[in-house]
Coordinates of N, CA, C and O in Angstrom, one line a residue:
M11 N -18.0 15.4 -80.7 CA -18.6 15.7 -82.0 C -17.5 15.1 -83.0 O -17.3 14.4 -83.7
H12 N -16.4 15.9 -83.0 CA -15.1 16.0 -83.6 C -14.0 15.1 -83.0 O -13.8 15.7 -81.8
P13 N -13.4 14.1 -83.4 CA -12.7 13.5 -82.7 C -11.1 14.2 -82.3 O -10.2 14.2 -81.1
E14 N -10.8 15.4 -83.0 CA -9.7 16.3 -83.1 C -9.8 17.0 -81.9 O -8.6 17.6 -81.4
G15 N -11.1 17.2 -81.3 CA -11.2 18.0 -80.1 C -11.7 19.6 -80.4 O -12.7 19.4 -81.3
D16 N -11.2 20.3 -79.7 CA -11.7 21.4 -79.8 C -11.4 22.6 -81.1 O -11.7 23.8 -81.1
T17 N -10.9 22.4 -81.8 CA -10.5 23.2 -82.7 C -11.1 23.2 -84.0 O -10.8 23.8 -85.1
M18 N -12.2 22.5 -84.2 CA -13.1 22.2 -85.3 C -14.4 23.0 -84.9 O -14.8 23.3 -84.1
S19 N -14.6 23.7 -86.2 CA -15.8 24.8 -86.3 C -17.1 24.2 -86.9 O -16.8 23.0 -87.9
D20 N -18.2 24.5 -86.6 CA -19.6 24.2 -87.4 C -19.9 25.3 -87.8 O -20.3 26.2 -87.5
V21 N -19.9 25.2 -89.3 CA -20.2 26.3 -90.1 C -21.3 26.2 -90.9 O -21.9 25.3 -91.6
L22 N -22.2 27.5 -90.9 CA -23.6 27.4 -91.8 C -23.0 28.5 -92.8 O -22.9 29.7 -92.7
L23 N -22.9 28.1 -94.1 CA -22.7 28.8 -95.0 C -23.8 29.0 -96.2 O -24.2 27.7 -97.0
F24 N -23.7 30.5 -96.4 CA -25.3 30.6 -97.5 C -24.6 31.1 -98.8 O -23.5 31.7 -98.7
H25 N -25.2 30.5 -100.0 CA -24.6 30.7 -101.0 C -25.0 32.4 -101.9 O -25.6 33.2 -100.9
H26 N -24.5 32.9 -102.9 CA -24.7 33.7 -103.6 C -25.8 34.4 -104.5 O -26.4 33.0 -104.4
A27 N -25.9 35.2 -105.2 CA -27.2 35.2 -105.7 C -27.3 34.2 -107.3 O -28.2 34.1 -107.8
L28 N -25.9 33.4 -107.4 CA -26.2 32.5 -108.6 C -26.9 31.2 -108.2 O -27.2 30.3 -108.7
G29 N -26.9 31.1 -107.2 CA -27.8 30.0 -106.2 C -26.5 28.9 -105.6 O -25.3 29.1 -105.7
P30 N -27.1 27.9 -105.1 CA -26.0 26.8 -104.4 C -25.2 25.9 -105.9 O -25.5 25.0 -106.2
N31 N -24.1 26.8 -106.3 CA -23.5 26.1 -107.2 C -22.1 25.5 -107.2 O -22.0 25.4 -105.8
A32 N -21.5 25.1 -108.1 CA -20.4 24.2 -107.9 C -19.2 24.7 -107.2 O -18.5 24.5 -106.1
G33 N -18.9 26.0 -107.3 CA -18.0 26.7 -106.7 C -18.1 26.8 -105.1 O -17.3 26.9 -104.2
L34 N -19.5 27.0 -104.8 CA -19.8 27.0 -103.2 C -19.8 25.7 -102.4 O -18.8 25.5 -101.7
E35 N -19.6 24.5 -103.4 CA -19.5 23.2 -102.7 C -18.1 22.7 -102.9 O -17.4 22.5 -102.0
A36 N -17.5 23.5 -103.7 CA -15.7 23.5 -103.8 C -15.3 24.4 -102.4 O -14.2 23.7 -101.9
F37 N -15.7 25.3 -102.3 CA -15.1 26.3 -101.1 C -15.7 25.3 -99.7 O -14.6 25.2 -99.0
A38 N -16.9 25.0 -99.7 CA -17.4 24.0 -98.4 C -16.3 22.9 -98.5 O -16.1 22.7 -97.4
D39 N -16.0 22.4 -99.6 CA -15.5 21.0 -99.3 C -13.9 21.2 -98.9 O -13.1 20.5 -98.0
E40 N -13.1 22.2 -99.2 CA -12.0 22.9 -98.6 C -12.1 22.8 -97.0 O -11.0 22.5 -96.2
L41 N -13.0 23.4 -96.8 CA -13.2 23.8 -95.3 C -13.4 22.3 -94.6 O -12.7 21.8 -93.4
R42 N -14.3 21.6 -95.3 CA -14.4 20.0 -94.7 C -13.2 19.3 -94.7 O -13.1 18.6 -93.8
A43 N -12.4 19.5 -95.8 CA -10.9 18.6 -95.8 C -9.9 19.2 -94.4 O -9.3 18.3 -94.4
A44 N -10.2 20.5 -93.9 CA -9.8 20.9 -92.7 C -10.1 20.6 -91.5 O -9.9 20.9 -90.4
G45 N -11.4 19.8 -91.6 CA -12.0 19.2 -90.3 C -13.0 19.7 -89.9 O -13.8 19.4 -88.9
H46 N -13.4 20.8 -90.5 CA -15.0 21.4 -90.1 C -16.1 20.8 -90.8 O -16.1 20.4 -91.7
T47 N -17.3 21.0 -90.2 CA -18.5 20.7 -90.4 C -19.0 22.0 -91.3 O -19.3 23.0 -90.6
V48 N -19.6 21.4 -92.6 CA -20.2 22.6 -93.1 C -21.5 22.5 -93.7 O -21.8 21.5 -94.4
H49 N -22.6 23.3 -93.5 CA -23.8 23.2 -93.8 C -24.0 24.0 -94.9 O -23.8 25.5 -94.8
T50 N -24.4 23.7 -96.0 CA -24.8 24.8 -97.0 C -26.2 24.7 -97.8 O -26.5 24.0 -98.6
P51 N -27.3 25.5 -96.8 CA -28.6 25.3 -97.2 C -28.8 26.0 -98.8 O -28.0 26.8 -98.8
D52 N -30.2 25.7 -99.2 CA -30.6 26.2 -100.6 C -31.3 27.4 -100.1 O -32.5 26.8 -99.7
L53 N -31.2 28.6 -100.3 CA -31.8 29.5 -100.1 C -33.1 29.8 -101.1 O -34.0 30.8 -101.2
F54 N -32.7 28.9 -102.4 CA -33.4 29.5 -103.6 C -34.3 28.3 -104.0 O -34.7 28.2 -105.2
E55 N -34.5 27.2 -102.9 CA -35.1 26.3 -103.6 C -35.1 25.5 -104.7 O -35.8 25.2 -105.6
G56 N -33.7 25.2 -105.1 CA -33.5 24.2 -106.2 C -33.1 25.1 -107.5 O -32.2 24.5 -108.3
R57 N -33.2 26.5 -107.4 CA -33.0 27.5 -108.8 C -31.6 27.8 -108.5 O -31.2 28.1 -107.5
T58 N -30.9 28.1 -109.6 CA -29.5 28.6 -109.9 C -29.6 29.5 -111.2 O -31.0 29.3 -111.8
F59 N -29.1 30.6 -111.0 CA -29.1 31.6 -112.0 C -27.7 32.0 -112.7 O -26.7 31.6 -112.2
A60 N -27.7 32.3 -113.9 CA -26.5 32.7 -114.9 C -26.0 34.3 -114.3 O -24.8 34.4 -114.5
T61 N -26.5 35.1 -113.9 CA -26.3 36.3 -113.5 C -26.9 36.8 -112.0 O -27.8 36.2 -111.4
I62 N -25.8 37.8 -111.6 CA -26.1 38.3 -110.5 C -27.5 38.8 -110.6 O -28.2 38.8 -109.4
D63 N -28.0 39.6 -111.6 CA -29.0 40.6 -111.5 C -30.3 39.6 -111.7 O -31.4 39.8 -111.1
E64 N -30.3 38.2 -112.0 CA -31.4 37.3 -112.3 C -31.7 36.8 -111.1 O -32.8 36.6 -110.4
G65 N -30.4 36.4 -110.1 CA -30.4 35.7 -108.7 C -31.2 36.9 -107.7 O -32.0 36.7 -107.0
V66 N -30.6 38.1 -108.1 CA -31.3 39.1 -107.2 C -32.5 39.4 -107.4 O -33.6 39.3 -106.4
G67 N -33.1 39.1 -108.6 CA -34.5 39.6 -109.4 C -35.6 38.4 -108.7 O -36.4 38.6 -108.4
Y68 N -34.8 37.2 -108.7 CA -35.8 36.0 -108.0 C -35.7 36.4 -106.7 O -36.8 36.0 -106.1
A69 N -34.7 36.7 -105.7 CA -34.9 37.1 -104.2 C -35.6 38.3 -103.8 O -36.6 37.8 -103.1
R70 N -35.9 39.0 -104.7 CA -36.7 40.3 -104.6 C -38.2 39.8 -105.0 O -39.0 39.9 -104.2
E71 N -38.5 39.1 -106.0 CA -39.6 38.0 -106.4 C -40.5 37.4 -105.0 O -41.2 37.6 -104.6
T72 N -39.4 36.5 -104.7 CA -39.8 35.7 -103.7 C -40.1 36.6 -102.2 O -40.7 36.3 -101.5
G73 N -39.0 37.6 -102.1 CA -39.3 38.6 -101.1 C -38.3 38.4 -100.2 O -37.8 37.2 -99.8
W74 N -37.5 39.5 -99.9 CA -36.1 39.3 -98.8 C -36.4 38.9 -97.6 O -35.8 38.0 -96.9
G75 N -38.0 38.9 -97.1 CA -38.6 38.6 -95.9 C -38.4 37.1 -95.7 O -37.8 36.3 -94.8
E76 N -39.0 36.3 -97.0 CA -39.0 34.9 -97.2 C -37.2 34.4 -97.3 O -37.1 33.2 -96.6
I77 N -36.8 35.1 -98.1 CA -35.1 34.6 -98.2 C -34.6 34.5 -96.7 O -33.6 33.7 -96.4
M78 N -34.6 35.5 -96.1 CA -34.1 35.8 -94.8 C -34.7 34.4 -93.6 O -34.2 33.8 -92.9
A79 N -35.9 34.4 -93.9 CA -36.9 33.4 -93.2 C -36.5 31.7 -93.6 O -36.2 30.9 -92.5
R80 N -35.9 31.6 -94.9 CA -35.7 30.4 -95.2 C -34.0 30.2 -94.4 O -33.8 29.1 -94.1
G81 N -33.1 31.3 -94.6 CA -31.9 31.4 -93.2 C -32.2 30.9 -91.9 O -31.2 30.2 -91.6
E82 N -33.3 31.4 -91.6 CA -33.4 31.3 -90.2 C -33.9 29.8 -89.8 O -33.6 29.1 -88.9
R83 N -34.7 29.2 -90.7 CA -35.2 27.8 -90.6 C -33.7 27.0 -90.8 O -33.9 25.8 -90.3
A84 N -33.0 27.2 -91.8 CA -31.8 26.0 -92.0 C -30.9 26.3 -90.9 O -30.8 25.1 -90.1
A85 N -31.1 27.6 -89.9 CA -30.2 27.5 -88.3 C -31.0 26.8 -87.5 O -30.5 26.3 -86.8
A86 N -32.4 27.2 -87.6 CA -32.9 26.5 -86.6 C -33.0 24.8 -86.3 O -32.8 24.3 -85.3
E87 N -32.4 24.1 -87.6 CA -32.4 22.8 -87.7 C -31.2 22.4 -86.8 O -30.8 21.3 -86.9
L88 N -30.3 23.4 -86.7 CA -29.0 23.2 -86.2 C -28.6 23.6 -84.7 O -29.5 24.3 -84.2
P89 N -27.8 22.9 -84.0 CA -27.4 23.5 -82.8 C -26.9 25.2 -82.6 O -26.2 25.4 -83.9
E90 N -26.8 25.7 -81.5 CA -26.3 26.9 -81.5 C -25.0 26.7 -81.4 O -24.3 25.5 -81.8
G91 N -23.9 28.0 -81.5 CA -22.4 27.6 -81.5 C -22.0 27.9 -83.1 O -20.9 26.9 -83.2
L92 N -22.8 28.3 -84.3 CA -22.4 28.4 -85.0 C -21.1 29.2 -85.7 O -21.5 30.3 -84.9
V93 N -20.6 29.2 -86.6 CA -19.9 30.0 -87.3 C -21.1 30.5 -88.7 O -21.2 29.3 -89.3
Y94 N -21.4 31.6 -88.6 CA -22.2 32.0 -89.7 C -21.4 32.7 -90.8 O -20.8 33.8 -90.8
A95 N -21.5 32.3 -92.1 CA -21.0 32.6 -93.5 C -21.8 32.9 -94.3 O -22.4 32.1 -94.6
G96 N -21.4 33.8 -95.3 CA -22.1 34.0 -96.7 C -21.4 34.7 -97.4 O -20.4 35.5 -97.2
F97 N -21.9 34.5 -98.9 CA -21.3 35.0 -100.1 C -22.2 35.8 -100.6 O -23.2 35.7 -100.8
S98 N -21.8 37.3 -100.7 CA -22.6 38.4 -101.3 C -24.3 38.4 -100.4 O -24.2 38.8 -99.6
L99 N -25.2 37.9 -101.5 CA -26.5 37.8 -101.1 C -26.6 37.2 -99.8 O -27.3 37.7 -98.7
G100 N -25.8 35.8 -99.5 CA -25.7 35.3 -98.2 C -25.5 35.6 -97.1 O -25.6 35.2 -95.9
V101 N -24.6 37.0 -97.3 CA -24.0 37.8 -96.0 C -25.4 38.0 -95.4 O -25.4 38.3 -94.3
L102 N -26.5 38.6 -96.2 CA -27.7 38.8 -95.5 C -28.1 38.0 -94.1 O -28.3 38.7 -93.0
P103 N -28.5 36.5 -94.6 CA -28.8 35.8 -93.2 C -27.9 35.3 -92.6 O -27.9 35.3 -91.3
A104 N -26.4 35.4 -93.2 CA -25.5 35.2 -92.0 C -25.3 36.3 -91.0 O -25.0 36.0 -89.5
Q105 N -25.1 37.3 -91.7 CA -25.2 38.4 -90.8 C -26.1 38.5 -89.6 O -25.8 39.0 -88.5
M106 N -27.2 38.6 -90.3 CA -28.4 38.6 -89.2 C -28.2 37.7 -88.2 O -28.9 38.0 -87.0
L107 N -28.4 36.4 -88.4 CA -28.0 35.3 -87.5 C -26.9 35.5 -86.7 O -26.9 35.4 -85.2
A108 N -25.7 35.8 -87.0 CA -24.7 36.3 -86.3 C -25.2 37.3 -85.1 O -24.5 37.2 -84.0
Q109 N -25.9 38.0 -85.6 CA -26.2 39.1 -84.4 C -27.3 39.0 -83.9 O -27.4 39.6 -82.8
T110 N -28.2 38.2 -84.3 CA -29.6 37.9 -83.5 C -29.8 36.4 -83.2 O -30.4 36.2 -81.9
R111 N -29.0 35.5 -83.3 CA -28.9 34.1 -82.9 C -27.9 34.0 -81.6 O -26.9 34.2 -81.9
S112 N -28.5 33.6 -80.5 CA -27.6 33.3 -79.5 C -26.6 32.1 -79.8 O -26.8 31.2 -80.6
G113 N -25.6 32.5 -79.4 CA -24.0 31.5 -79.3 C -23.6 31.6 -80.5 O -22.6 30.5 -80.8
A114 N -23.5 32.6 -81.4 CA -22.5 32.6 -82.3 C -21.3 32.8 -81.9 O -20.9 33.0 -81.2
K115 N -20.7 31.7 -82.7 CA -19.0 31.7 -82.5 C -18.2 32.4 -83.5 O -16.9 32.8 -83.1
G116 N -18.8 33.0 -84.6 CA -18.1 33.7 -85.5 C -18.8 34.1 -86.8 O -20.2 33.6 -86.8
A117 N -18.3 35.1 -87.5 CA -18.8 35.4 -88.8 C -18.1 35.7 -90.0 O -16.8 36.3 -89.6
L118 N -18.1 35.2 -91.1 CA -17.4 35.4 -92.3 C -18.3 35.7 -93.4 O -19.2 35.4 -93.7
L119 N -17.9 36.8 -93.5 CA -18.9 37.9 -94.8 C -18.0 38.0 -96.1 O -17.0 38.8 -95.7
F120 N -18.2 37.2 -96.9 CA -17.8 37.2 -98.1 C -18.3 38.6 -99.4 O -19.7 38.1 -99.5
Y121 N -17.5 39.4 -99.8 CA -18.0 40.3 -101.0 C -19.4 41.3 -100.3 O -19.4 42.2 -101.1
S122 N -19.7 41.2 -99.1 CA -20.9 42.0 -98.7 C -20.5 42.5 -97.3 O -19.9 41.6 -96.5
C123 N -21.4 43.6 -96.6 CA -21.6 43.6 -95.4 C -22.4 44.8 -95.3 O -22.7 45.6 -96.0
V124 N -23.6 44.5 -94.5 CA -24.7 45.1 -94.2 C -24.4 46.0 -92.7 O -23.7 45.9 -91.9
P125 N -24.7 47.5 -92.9 CA -24.6 48.1 -91.8 C -25.1 47.5 -90.2 O -26.4 46.5 -90.3
V126 N -24.1 47.4 -89.1 CA -24.7 46.7 -88.2 C -26.1 47.0 -87.7 O -26.8 46.2 -87.0
A127 N -26.6 48.4 -87.9 CA -27.8 48.7 -86.9 C -28.8 48.2 -87.6 O -30.0 48.0 -87.2
E128 N -28.9 47.3 -88.8 CA -29.8 46.9 -89.6 C -30.4 45.9 -88.8 O -31.5 45.4 -88.8
F129 N -29.3 45.0 -88.3 CA -29.8 43.9 -87.3 C -29.7 44.0 -85.8 O -29.8 43.2 -85.2
G130 N -29.5 45.2 -85.4 CA -29.3 45.8 -83.9 C -28.1 46.1 -83.8 O -27.6 47.0 -84.3
V131 N -27.4 45.5 -82.6 CA -26.1 45.7 -82.4 C -25.1 44.3 -82.8 O -25.5 43.3 -82.9
W132 N -24.0 44.5 -82.7 CA -22.8 43.6 -82.9 C -22.5 43.0 -81.5 O -22.3 43.7 -80.5
P133 N -23.0 41.3 -81.3 CA -22.9 40.9 -79.8 C -21.3 40.8 -79.5 O -20.4 40.5 -80.3
E134 N -21.2 41.2 -78.4 CA -20.0 41.2 -77.5 C -19.2 39.6 -77.7 O -20.3 38.5 -77.6
G135 N -18.3 39.5 -78.1 CA -17.3 38.5 -78.1 C -17.6 37.5 -79.3 O -17.0 36.4 -79.4
V136 N -18.2 38.3 -80.1 CA -18.4 37.3 -81.6 C -17.3 38.0 -82.8 O -17.7 39.1 -82.9
P137 N -16.2 37.2 -82.9 CA -15.3 37.5 -83.7 C -15.9 37.5 -85.5 O -16.7 36.9 -85.7
V138 N -15.3 38.6 -86.1 CA -16.1 38.5 -87.5 C -14.7 39.0 -88.5 O -13.9 39.8 -88.2
Q139 N -14.9 38.4 -89.7 CA -14.0 38.7 -91.0 C -15.0 39.0 -92.1 O -15.8 38.5 -92.6
V140 N -14.4 40.1 -92.8 CA -15.0 40.6 -93.8 C -14.1 40.9 -94.9 O -12.8 41.2 -94.9
H141 N -14.4 39.9 -96.1 CA -13.4 39.9 -97.3 C -13.9 40.6 -98.5 O -15.4 40.1 -99.2
G142 N -13.0 41.3 -99.1 CA -13.8 41.8 -100.5 C -12.5 42.5 -101.5 O -11.4 42.3 -101.1
A143 N -13.1 42.6 -102.6 CA -12.0 43.1 -103.7 C -11.8 44.3 -104.1 O -13.1 45.4 -103.5
D144 N -10.6 45.1 -103.7 CA -10.5 46.6 -103.7 C -11.1 47.2 -104.5 O -11.1 48.7 -104.5
H145 N -11.2 46.8 -105.8 CA -11.8 47.6 -106.7 C -13.0 47.0 -107.6 O -13.5 47.1 -108.6
D146 N -13.7 46.0 -106.3 CA -15.1 45.6 -106.9 C -16.3 46.6 -106.6 O -16.1 47.3 -105.7
P147 N -16.9 47.0 -107.8 CA -17.6 48.2 -107.7 C -19.1 47.7 -107.0 O -19.4 49.0 -106.2
I148 N -19.1 46.8 -106.7 CA -20.7 46.1 -105.8 C -20.2 46.6 -104.5 O -20.5 47.1 -103.8
F149 N -18.8 46.1 -103.9 CA -18.1 46.2 -102.7 C -18.1 47.5 -102.1 O -18.2 48.0 -101.0
M150 N -17.2 48.0 -103.1 CA -16.5 49.4 -102.9 C -17.6 50.8 -102.8 O -17.4 51.9 -102.1
D151 N -18.4 50.6 -103.9 CA -19.2 51.6 -104.3 C -20.6 51.8 -103.6 O -21.5 52.6 -103.8
E152 N -20.9 50.6 -103.3 CA -22.8 50.3 -102.6 C -22.8 50.6 -101.3 O -23.7 49.9 -100.6
G153 N -21.9 50.8 -100.4 CA -22.1 51.0 -99.1 C -21.3 49.8 -98.2 O -21.2 49.9 -97.1
D154 N -20.9 48.7 -98.9 CA -20.5 47.4 -98.4 C -19.3 47.9 -97.3 O -19.2 47.3 -96.1
V155 N -18.0 48.3 -98.1 CA -17.2 48.7 -97.3 C -17.1 49.7 -96.6 O -16.4 49.5 -94.9
D156 N -18.1 50.6 -96.4 CA -18.2 51.6 -95.6 C -19.0 50.7 -94.0 O -18.4 51.1 -93.1
A157 N -19.8 49.7 -94.2 CA -20.6 49.1 -93.3 C -19.5 48.4 -92.6 O -19.6 48.0 -91.4
A158 N -18.6 47.8 -93.5 CA -17.3 46.6 -92.8 C -16.4 47.4 -92.2 O -16.0 47.0 -91.0
R159 N -16.2 48.8 -92.2 CA -15.1 49.4 -91.6 C -16.0 50.1 -90.5 O -15.3 50.1 -89.4
E160 N -17.2 50.2 -90.5 CA -18.0 50.7 -89.1 C -18.0 49.5 -88.3 O -17.8 49.5 -87.1
L161 N -18.3 48.1 -88.7 CA -18.0 47.1 -88.1 C -16.9 46.7 -87.3 O -16.8 46.2 -86.2
V162 N -15.7 47.2 -87.9 CA -14.4 46.6 -87.6 C -14.5 47.7 -86.4 O -13.5 47.4 -85.5
D163 N -14.7 48.9 -86.4 CA -14.8 50.0 -85.6 C -15.6 49.3 -84.1 O -15.1 49.6 -83.1
L164 N -16.6 49.1 -84.6 CA -17.5 48.5 -83.3 C -17.2 47.2 -82.6 O -17.3 47.3 -81.3
A165 N -17.0 46.3 -83.1 CA -16.5 44.7 -82.8 C -15.1 44.9 -82.4 O -14.3 45.4 -82.9
E166 N -15.1 44.0 -81.3 CA -13.5 44.3 -80.5 C -12.7 43.1 -81.2 O -11.7 43.2 -81.3
D167 N -13.4 42.4 -81.9 CA -12.4 41.3 -82.7 C -13.2 41.1 -84.3 O -14.0 40.4 -84.6
A168 N -12.6 42.1 -85.3 CA -13.3 42.2 -86.5 C -12.1 42.4 -87.5 O -11.1 43.5 -87.1
E169 N -11.8 41.9 -88.6 CA -11.1 42.3 -89.4 C -11.4 42.5 -90.7 O -12.6 41.9 -91.3
L170 N -11.3 43.3 -91.8 CA -11.5 43.7 -93.1 C -10.4 43.3 -93.8 O -9.1 44.2 -93.6
F171 N -10.5 42.6 -94.5 CA -9.4 42.3 -95.8 C -9.8 42.6 -97.1 O -10.8 42.1 -97.6
L172 N -8.9 43.3 -98.0 CA -9.1 43.8 -99.3 C -8.2 43.3 -100.1 O -6.7 43.3 -99.8
Y173 N -8.4 42.6 -101.1 CA -7.7 41.4 -102.4 C -7.4 42.7 -103.6 O -8.6 43.4 -103.7
P174 N -6.6 42.7 -104.1 CA -6.4 43.5 -105.7 C -7.4 42.7 -106.3 O -7.5 41.2 -106.5
G175 N -8.2 43.4 -107.1 CA -9.0 42.9 -108.3 C -10.2 43.7 -108.2 O -10.9 44.7 -107.4
D176 N -11.0 43.6 -109.4 CA -12.5 44.4 -109.7 C -13.5 43.4 -109.5 O -14.6 43.6 -109.8
Q177 N -13.5 41.9 -109.0 CA -14.2 41.1 -109.3 C -15.2 40.9 -108.0 O -14.8 40.7 -107.1
H178 N -16.4 40.6 -108.3 CA -17.3 40.3 -106.9 C -16.9 39.2 -106.4 O -16.9 38.9 -105.4
Y179 N -17.2 38.1 -107.6 CA -17.2 36.6 -106.9 C -15.7 35.8 -107.3 O -15.9 35.3 -107.8
F180 N -14.7 36.8 -106.5 CA -13.5 36.2 -107.0 C -13.0 35.0 -106.2 O -12.0 34.3 -106.6
A181 N -13.9 34.3 -105.1 CA -13.3 33.2 -104.8 C -14.3 32.1 -105.1 O -14.3 30.7 -104.4
D182 N -15.0 32.2 -106.1 CA -16.0 31.1 -106.5 C -15.0 30.5 -107.6 O -15.0 31.2 -108.9
S183 N -14.7 29.2 -107.7 CA -13.7 28.6 -108.7 C -14.7 28.2 -109.9 O -13.8 27.4 -111.0
S184 N -15.7 28.0 -109.8 CA -16.6 27.8 -110.9 C -16.7 28.7 -112.1 O -17.5 28.6 -112.9
L185 N -16.2 30.0 -111.8 CA -16.8 31.5 -112.7 C -15.8 31.8 -113.1 O -14.4 31.7 -112.5
P186 N -16.0 32.3 -114.1 CA -14.5 33.4 -114.8 C -14.2 34.4 -113.9 O -12.7 34.9 -114.0
S187 N -14.7 34.8 -112.9 CA -14.3 36.0 -111.8 C -13.3 35.3 -111.0 O -12.9 36.2 -110.2
Y188 N -13.3 34.2 -110.9 CA -12.4 33.3 -109.8 C -10.8 34.0 -110.1 O -10.4 33.9 -111.2
D189 N -10.2 34.3 -108.8 CA -9.0 34.7 -108.8 C -8.1 33.6 -107.7 O -8.5 33.7 -106.8
A190 N -7.2 32.9 -108.4 CA -6.7 31.6 -107.6 C -5.6 32.3 -106.3 O -5.9 31.7 -105.2
D191 N -4.9 33.3 -106.9 CA -4.1 33.8 -105.5 C -4.8 34.6 -104.2 O -4.4 34.4 -103.3
A192 N -5.9 35.2 -104.7 CA -6.4 36.0 -103.7 C -7.5 34.9 -103.0 O -7.5 35.1 -101.6
T193 N -7.8 34.0 -103.9 CA -8.8 32.9 -102.7 C -7.8 32.1 -102.0 O -8.0 31.6 -101.0
R194 N -6.6 31.8 -102.5 CA -5.6 31.0 -101.8 C -5.4 32.0 -100.2 O -5.4 31.3 -99.0
L195 N -5.1 33.0 -100.4 CA -4.9 34.1 -99.2 C -6.3 34.0 -98.2 O -6.1 34.1 -97.1
L196 N -7.6 34.2 -99.0 CA -8.8 34.3 -98.3 C -8.6 33.1 -97.4 O -9.3 32.8 -96.3
M197 N -8.5 31.8 -98.0 CA -8.7 30.8 -97.4 C -7.9 30.5 -96.5 O -8.3 29.8 -95.1
Q198 N -6.6 31.1 -96.2 CA -5.7 30.7 -95.4 C -6.3 31.2 -94.0 O -6.1 31.1 -93.0
R199 N -6.5 32.6 -94.4 CA -7.1 33.3 -93.3 C -8.7 33.2 -92.7 O -8.9 33.1 -91.5
V200 N -9.3 32.3 -93.5 CA -10.8 31.7 -93.1 C -10.2 30.3 -92.0 O -10.8 30.3 -91.2
L201 N -9.4 29.6 -92.5 CA -8.9 28.7 -91.8 C -8.3 28.7 -90.6 O -8.7 28.2 -89.6
A202 N -7.4 30.0 -90.6 CA -7.1 30.3 -89.5 C -8.0 30.8 -88.1 O -8.2 30.3 -87.0
F203 N -8.9 31.4 -89.1 CA -10.1 32.3 -87.9 C -10.9 30.9 -87.5 O -11.4 30.7 -86.3
L204 N -11.3 29.6 -88.4 CA -12.2 28.6 -87.9 C -11.4 27.9 -87.0 O -11.9 27.6 -86.0
E205 N -9.9 27.8 -87.1 CA -9.5 27.1 -85.8 C -9.3 27.6 -84.3 O -9.5 27.2 -83.7
R206 N -9.4 29.0 -84.7 CA -9.0 29.9 -83.3 C -10.2 30.0 -82.8 O -10.4 30.0 -81.6
V207 N -11.6 30.2 -83.4 CA -12.8 30.3 -82.8 C -13.6 28.9 -82.6 O -14.4 28.9 -81.8
G208 N -13.0 27.8 -83.2 CA -13.5 26.3 -82.8 C -13.6 25.9 -81.5 O -12.7 26.4 -80.5

């Protein structure tokens, strides 16, 4: 599939609660520029939102089961052997698929992490990175960092990276919360991960 050989990854990347915005595409394009294939399905059926609360409200109204099912349907159209990635709300389908769909090559969880038991067990041999800001009240105070630490303890190849800052969406270049320095470091770690698991 890729002329470069076996260092390229196939990534299924789920958007955060604002929907599939310009920041998501910019992030995906940077991965593509490094030679990876990136799929960015729309869990919101064309809707985007100005605030996290509005986006989460839409997901609640639609039903978390349906949001997860949209993630599953997106994966079903693709071969196995994917790296599952998600930003915040998108971590839910990404982590679920990494834990439950066979053949996962890895998982990249940005700004969120769910307790492993939510989706069963962490599959053997599936590497994972979790990235969050060390003063983000959502990541630090709502259980995500605890779930991430538990995941690091359970999985044989798992890393938790904390970045200085209090912004939730710090790696989204289209938003005021963007932190260029933190994102540069995050991107280096993500690209190294994708090259390693590809």
